[in-house]
């Protein structure tokens, strides 16, 4: 049960598993005292003494104690030499900020964040601190929430210009967490297009370290996430503190080890290329940052994030619901299709038992390759006579739902839209525009552009009767400037874009609540908690090679649950790597997320098509276990040739287990993998073999995984389902 205990100026946020403690110091600076496993009682003197505060509690900002003090929302420039969380330029040109506590409230429920996605507050306790900087009149509201059912705390800040003169916000992070030691390792995610979310782990060193993006999106290259883990923390044990930002644009996630070997963790909108003009009375809302604590290793941290997103962030109507097994036309046809070809592919998908057929890129304007027509969202009736409605009907007549691809945030220079509205894209007047994939980025911060996007998408959904939308976004920002903003506000462009994107998604998801939207950004280039507040799943990567996907999906699960990952079986040789992986392994790997196909079933043998029918039936029958069970990573593809993971149902009566050996190993004993999360007192039948083992045995001894006969080649796999049995 979440609660907020207040003793004087000490605030103790806690639930059954974690505590977060902060304290208003004499004079009003807000100190941070603790985040970690639940505390029964707090005697702040201990921690304050560690931070250099004298035993009598006297505290003097003038005597430069700030550089030692752990703080909630510090600024650079008045004694704290570490990186600050906030910087605001006053009319006199100074940018120091000194926020002091003026009040604290316990709002009945967690307040929503204006214009930004955030975790929902049902079953949480909320705290709001009010602070003020006397010199500038800047006010801050620091919002906190702690949940009944997750080891997590959410934080955000709202800056208000309470003075008479304009202020310019140059930095407004969402989170500062000051930890009293530096005996940590930093875990981040790193990647590239088609190689998203490698897990990187490195010891903290004195100084500044972390990840950030300037791509305009949270990016393929990293993720708005970081974790601190103890040196001895493993997947299964030890402390882990995870932090994630509910945001889809440029961010910074950093750790600074200071001169006294303390660690400051910072997370927020990237201040590089950012500023925000606050006229008197105006406010700036930061995105929400969430902290998750685990005493059960990285696995425990991940399950904490998964539960938080599932219960408090993902669109509620899609959580726990089965996702239709789909076939997407992209790798089956690319741009080379007409209605008959699509109908034939859809027919083969229906025969396999799929529930949804998705028409990818190439259906609009004059789009026969990627050089043209983004923005001209009218059906190409040369390719699809009868338009979207006719194709939608034809697909539905086969018993399938129809889905469609769009890239609403983009504009091709060769498009009617660009010819009509050359100023609608991000650009800097007088500088040559830089295309990527032959396209520019719309200036989504503009109201007229948002209206256009909403109209284009809603018309397309209505015309096609689509039950599913793949919302793509295929390039990063350059020439960042907006024709709609004055010079003094140009650095607001990238953040306004994200606010505009959220506004459009919010409106569309309200107006089309039954349309399942899959996010996509050239694969997983914007796979973040901000997007997941609107789209319950995201195309994990443009790399569909099953062995590459092992790393991509494994890394993604560090923060996000299986249900959020779009994972498809594709053809061999794989289109990205040229590799051939057995069909059963491509299937086993794609089952790791929201399952589908990315191939033309007509090109398969009769035996393979029969196999597809079995696969679809299995994927359907294991949906809720795979997508919503408690997820355990067992063997890491970053540490060896073998990868394994499993999911366990909430009542511990069922589990699904997958093992993949990337490289064949001659003369090897069959792998023995220790399972996790089962009930040690129950007995489980391995459904594929009929053998029964104790839960304790499976977890302490392991489950032997005989691989296909030696010589079968790379990429062998084992896929087992387990069911608790009553047998004595
Ligand atoms: C990038 C996506 O990730 C692909 O799946 C596909 O939709 C293409 N864009 C289409 O242009």
Tab-separated table of C-alpha atoms in Angstrom, residues 361-624:
chain	number	residue	atom	x	y	z
A	361	UNK	CA	4.219	1.403	-47.560
A	362	UNK	CA	3.419	2.086	-51.223
A	363	UNK	CA	-0.367	2.486	-51.451
A	364	UNK	CA	-0.669	6.290	-51.856
A	365	UNK	CA	0.241	9.107	-54.236
A	366	UNK	CA	2.817	7.970	-56.785
A	367	UNK	CA	4.738	5.942	-54.253
A	368	UNK	CA	6.511	3.116	-56.076
A	369	UNK	CA	9.766	3.631	-54.222
A	370	UNK	CA	10.809	5.791	-51.277
A	371	UNK	CA	11.543	8.930	-53.282
A	372	UNK	CA	8.117	10.511	-53.390
A	373	UNK	CA	4.581	11.241	-52.165
A	374	UNK	CA	4.797	11.332	-48.347
A	375	UNK	CA	2.053	13.742	-47.382
A	376	UNK	CA	-0.173	12.818	-50.361
A	377	UNK	CA	-2.320	10.367	-48.455
A	378	UNK	CA	-4.704	9.583	-51.317
A	379	UNK	CA	-4.970	6.018	-52.468
A	380	UNK	CA	-3.138	5.152	-55.681
A	381	UNK	CA	-6.106	3.749	-57.572
A	382	UNK	CA	-3.805	2.604	-60.353
A	383	UNK	CA	-2.487	0.026	-57.914
A	384	UNK	CA	-5.658	-0.396	-55.909
A	385	UNK	CA	-8.692	0.132	-58.142
A	386	UNK	CA	-11.702	0.828	-55.980
A	387	UNK	CA	-9.507	2.476	-53.386
A	388	UNK	CA	-8.871	1.590	-49.783
A	389	UNK	CA	-12.439	0.672	-49.042
A	390	UNK	CA	-12.509	-1.967	-51.801
A	391	UNK	CA	-9.258	-3.548	-50.649
A	392	UNK	CA	-10.371	-3.397	-47.013
A	393	UNK	CA	-13.620	-5.152	-47.942
A	394	UNK	CA	-11.811	-7.776	-49.968
A	395	UNK	CA	-9.500	-8.580	-47.078
A	396	UNK	CA	-12.342	-8.637	-44.551
A	397	UNK	CA	-14.287	-10.995	-46.817
A	398	UNK	CA	-11.480	-13.490	-46.190
A	399	UNK	CA	-12.176	-13.327	-42.473
A	400	UNK	CA	-9.199	-11.081	-41.778
A	401	UNK	CA	-8.995	-7.642	-40.259
A	402	UNK	CA	-7.353	-5.017	-42.425
A	403	UNK	CA	-4.417	-2.872	-41.320
A	404	UNK	CA	-2.581	-0.031	-43.018
A	405	UNK	CA	0.795	1.738	-42.905
A	406	UNK	CA	1.282	5.497	-42.726
A	407	UNK	CA	4.148	7.870	-42.026
A	408	UNK	CA	2.147	10.923	-40.984
A	409	UNK	CA	5.028	13.057	-39.682
A	410	UNK	CA	6.855	13.193	-43.018
A	411	UNK	CA	6.755	15.084	-46.283
A	412	UNK	CA	8.487	14.256	-49.566
A	413	UNK	CA	9.922	17.265	-51.422
A	414	UNK	CA	8.287	15.592	-54.416
A	415	UNK	CA	4.732	15.775	-53.143
A	416	UNK	CA	1.680	17.929	-53.711
A	417	UNK	CA	1.746	18.705	-49.998
A	418	UNK	CA	5.251	20.159	-50.213
A	419	UNK	CA	4.395	22.128	-53.328
A	420	UNK	CA	1.419	23.613	-51.475
A	421	UNK	CA	3.104	24.112	-48.092
A	422	UNK	CA	6.890	24.358	-48.386
A	423	UNK	CA	7.000	26.011	-44.970
A	424	UNK	CA	5.360	23.056	-43.197
A	425	UNK	CA	8.619	21.133	-42.793
A	426	UNK	CA	11.364	21.721	-40.269
A	427	UNK	CA	13.731	24.117	-41.990
A	428	UNK	CA	16.049	27.054	-41.526
A	429	UNK	CA	15.330	29.777	-44.055
A	430	UNK	CA	18.336	30.336	-46.316
A	431	UNK	CA	19.917	26.954	-45.530
A	432	UNK	CA	19.610	24.064	-47.908
A	433	UNK	CA	17.305	21.369	-46.547
A	434	UNK	CA	18.905	18.006	-45.872
A	435	UNK	CA	16.859	15.039	-47.009
A	436	UNK	CA	17.125	11.562	-45.557
A	437	UNK	CA	15.367	8.701	-47.343
A	438	UNK	CA	14.433	11.515	-49.748
A	439	UNK	CA	12.142	13.148	-47.214
A	440	UNK	CA	11.784	16.115	-44.894
A	441	UNK	CA	10.215	16.134	-41.440
A	442	UNK	CA	6.947	17.988	-40.941
A	443	UNK	CA	6.985	20.712	-38.312
A	444	UNK	CA	4.625	18.804	-36.032
A	445	UNK	CA	4.687	21.545	-33.403
A	446	UNK	CA	2.460	23.632	-35.720
A	447	UNK	CA	-1.279	23.529	-35.120
A	448	UNK	CA	-2.087	23.485	-38.867
A	449	UNK	CA	0.274	20.554	-39.411
A	450	UNK	CA	-1.306	18.678	-36.501
A	451	UNK	CA	-4.726	19.285	-38.008
A	452	UNK	CA	-3.519	18.016	-41.381
A	453	UNK	CA	-2.054	14.865	-39.791
A	454	UNK	CA	-5.223	14.171	-37.835
A	455	UNK	CA	-7.372	14.638	-40.943
A	456	UNK	CA	-5.130	12.462	-43.132
A	457	UNK	CA	-4.986	9.616	-40.636
A	458	UNK	CA	-8.635	9.712	-39.620
A	459	UNK	CA	-9.783	9.840	-43.266
A	460	UNK	CA	-7.525	6.885	-44.108
A	461	UNK	CA	-8.834	4.885	-41.164
A	462	UNK	CA	-12.428	5.631	-42.102
A	463	UNK	CA	-11.978	4.895	-45.814
A	464	UNK	CA	-10.144	1.639	-45.258
A	465	UNK	CA	-12.080	0.507	-42.196
A	466	UNK	CA	-8.666	-0.399	-40.803
A	467	UNK	CA	-8.509	-2.092	-37.424
A	468	UNK	CA	-4.770	-1.554	-37.202
A	469	UNK	CA	-2.417	1.290	-38.072
A	470	UNK	CA	1.356	1.029	-38.408
A	471	UNK	CA	2.574	4.551	-37.601
A	472	UNK	CA	6.070	4.873	-39.050
A	473	UNK	CA	8.701	7.624	-38.781
A	474	UNK	CA	11.782	7.102	-40.865
A	475	UNK	CA	14.296	9.845	-40.366
A	476	UNK	CA	15.973	12.042	-37.778
A	477	UNK	CA	15.784	15.807	-37.485
A	478	UNK	CA	18.083	18.210	-39.282
A	479	UNK	CA	17.582	21.888	-40.150
A	480	UNK	CA	15.671	22.262	-36.920
A	481	UNK	CA	13.669	25.427	-37.228
A	482	UNK	CA	10.032	26.377	-37.405
A	483	UNK	CA	8.432	28.994	-39.654
A	484	UNK	CA	5.706	29.319	-37.025
A	485	UNK	CA	7.989	30.497	-34.216
A	486	UNK	CA	9.817	33.795	-33.654
A	487	UNK	CA	13.599	33.814	-33.394
A	488	UNK	CA	13.401	33.840	-29.601
A	489	UNK	CA	11.534	30.518	-29.625
A	490	UNK	CA	13.393	28.539	-32.324
A	491	UNK	CA	14.995	26.295	-29.719
A	492	UNK	CA	11.514	25.191	-28.660
A	493	UNK	CA	10.961	23.520	-32.034
A	494	UNK	CA	12.049	19.963	-31.201
A	495	UNK	CA	10.101	19.776	-27.935
A	496	UNK	CA	7.033	21.424	-29.483
A	497	UNK	CA	7.215	18.737	-32.166
A	498	UNK	CA	6.915	15.994	-29.540
A	499	UNK	CA	4.057	17.826	-27.814
A	500	UNK	CA	2.322	18.113	-31.187
A	501	UNK	CA	2.851	14.440	-31.889
A	502	UNK	CA	1.334	13.519	-28.538
A	503	UNK	CA	-1.620	15.842	-29.174
A	504	UNK	CA	-2.366	14.122	-32.502
A	505	UNK	CA	-1.946	10.643	-31.035
A	506	UNK	CA	-4.119	11.556	-28.080
A	507	UNK	CA	-6.922	12.776	-30.327
A	508	UNK	CA	-6.702	9.816	-32.684
A	509	UNK	CA	-6.640	7.219	-29.923
A	510	UNK	CA	-9.677	8.860	-28.331
A	511	UNK	CA	-11.572	8.999	-31.632
A	512	UNK	CA	-10.514	5.539	-32.846
A	513	UNK	CA	-10.198	3.578	-29.602
A	514	UNK	CA	-10.606	0.228	-31.347
A	515	UNK	CA	-7.772	0.743	-33.799
A	516	UNK	CA	-4.635	-1.029	-32.640
A	517	UNK	CA	-1.699	1.250	-33.424
A	518	UNK	CA	1.770	-0.188	-33.781
A	519	UNK	CA	4.490	2.422	-33.467
A	520	UNK	CA	7.488	2.223	-35.750
A	521	UNK	CA	10.458	4.449	-36.493
A	522	UNK	CA	12.546	2.687	-39.109
A	523	UNK	CA	12.092	-0.251	-36.732
A	524	UNK	CA	12.754	0.579	-33.093
A	525	UNK	CA	13.953	4.181	-33.432
A	526	UNK	CA	11.366	5.618	-31.049
A	527	UNK	CA	10.635	2.681	-28.784
A	528	UNK	CA	10.025	4.536	-25.536
A	529	UNK	CA	7.523	4.958	-22.726
A	530	UNK	CA	6.175	8.190	-24.236
A	531	UNK	CA	4.992	6.457	-27.398
A	532	UNK	CA	3.781	3.435	-25.465
A	533	UNK	CA	1.254	5.597	-23.650
A	534	UNK	CA	-0.593	5.749	-26.996
A	535	UNK	CA	0.550	2.711	-28.969
A	536	UNK	CA	0.546	-0.584	-27.082
A	537	UNK	CA	3.181	-2.131	-29.338
A	538	UNK	CA	6.185	-0.962	-31.343
A	539	UNK	CA	7.953	-2.576	-34.309
A	540	UNK	CA	11.078	-3.705	-32.549
A	541	UNK	CA	13.550	-3.484	-35.422
A	542	UNK	CA	13.821	-3.522	-39.198
A	543	UNK	CA	16.196	-6.420	-38.693
A	544	UNK	CA	14.032	-9.532	-38.783
A	545	UNK	CA	16.925	-12.020	-38.702
A	546	UNK	CA	16.049	-14.310	-35.795
A	547	UNK	CA	19.587	-14.470	-34.423
A	548	UNK	CA	19.999	-10.681	-34.511
A	549	UNK	CA	16.556	-10.383	-32.955
A	550	UNK	CA	17.775	-12.363	-29.940
A	551	UNK	CA	19.919	-9.422	-28.875
A	552	UNK	CA	17.442	-6.754	-29.936
A	553	UNK	CA	14.499	-8.302	-28.107
A	554	UNK	CA	16.574	-9.302	-25.082
A	555	UNK	CA	17.862	-5.720	-24.730
A	556	UNK	CA	14.375	-4.286	-25.213
A	557	UNK	CA	12.966	-6.391	-22.379
A	558	UNK	CA	15.335	-4.652	-19.989
A	559	UNK	CA	12.720	-1.900	-19.885
A	560	UNK	CA	9.667	-2.998	-21.880
A	561	UNK	CA	7.399	-6.045	-21.608
A	562	UNK	CA	7.024	-8.643	-24.385
A	563	UNK	CA	3.549	-7.383	-25.359
A	564	UNK	CA	5.080	-4.109	-26.556
A	565	UNK	CA	7.491	-5.706	-29.033
A	566	UNK	CA	6.322	-6.306	-32.604
A	567	UNK	CA	8.108	-9.524	-33.681
A	568	UNK	CA	7.607	-11.263	-37.027
A	569	UNK	CA	8.766	-14.432	-38.748
A	570	UNK	CA	10.405	-13.449	-42.030
A	571	UNK	CA	11.648	-15.319	-45.089
A	572	UNK	CA	15.079	-16.886	-45.541
A	573	UNK	CA	17.668	-16.047	-46.609
A	574	UNK	CA	16.937	-13.099	-44.346
A	575	UNK	CA	16.641	-9.785	-46.196
A	576	UNK	CA	18.904	-7.899	-43.806
A	577	UNK	CA	21.675	-10.439	-43.157
A	578	UNK	CA	21.381	-13.104	-45.864
A	579	UNK	CA	21.318	-15.749	-43.127
A	580	UNK	CA	19.132	-18.834	-43.114
A	581	UNK	CA	17.720	-19.795	-39.731
A	582	UNK	CA	15.367	-22.781	-39.341
A	583	UNK	CA	11.674	-21.909	-39.467
A	584	UNK	CA	11.062	-23.330	-35.996
A	585	UNK	CA	13.679	-20.974	-34.530
A	586	UNK	CA	12.374	-17.950	-36.412
A	587	UNK	CA	9.020	-18.879	-34.919
A	588	UNK	CA	10.342	-19.384	-31.396
A	589	UNK	CA	12.068	-15.979	-31.472
A	590	UNK	CA	9.079	-14.107	-32.912
A	591	UNK	CA	6.915	-15.615	-30.180
A	592	UNK	CA	8.929	-13.381	-27.829
A	593	UNK	CA	6.546	-10.517	-28.592
A	594	UNK	CA	3.366	-9.511	-30.432
A	595	UNK	CA	3.565	-12.153	-33.087
A	596	UNK	CA	3.214	-11.995	-36.844
A	597	UNK	CA	4.708	-12.711	-40.252
A	598	UNK	CA	6.707	-10.586	-42.654
A	599	UNK	CA	6.805	-12.905	-45.688
A	600	UNK	CA	4.816	-14.165	-48.645
A	601	UNK	CA	3.365	-17.523	-47.588
A	602	UNK	CA	2.836	-18.401	-51.246
A	603	UNK	CA	6.598	-18.744	-51.595
A	604	UNK	CA	6.719	-21.454	-48.917
A	605	UNK	CA	6.514	-25.202	-49.484
A	606	UNK	CA	3.308	-27.037	-48.716
A	607	UNK	CA	4.968	-28.507	-45.613
A	608	UNK	CA	6.008	-25.050	-44.429
A	609	UNK	CA	2.510	-23.705	-44.973
A	610	UNK	CA	1.147	-26.548	-42.875
A	611	UNK	CA	3.718	-25.631	-40.249
A	612	UNK	CA	2.470	-22.030	-40.349
A	613	UNK	CA	-1.026	-23.222	-39.472
A	614	UNK	CA	0.334	-25.023	-36.412
A	615	UNK	CA	2.400	-21.959	-35.501
A	616	UNK	CA	-0.529	-19.564	-35.653
A	617	UNK	CA	-2.652	-21.869	-33.503
A	618	UNK	CA	0.176	-22.163	-30.961
A	619	UNK	CA	0.838	-18.404	-30.998
A	620	UNK	CA	-2.849	-17.760	-30.350
A	621	UNK	CA	-3.197	-20.287	-27.570
A	622	UNK	CA	-0.115	-19.006	-25.710
A	623	UNK	CA	-0.841	-15.276	-26.132
A	624	UNK	CA	-1.655	-14.256	-22.604
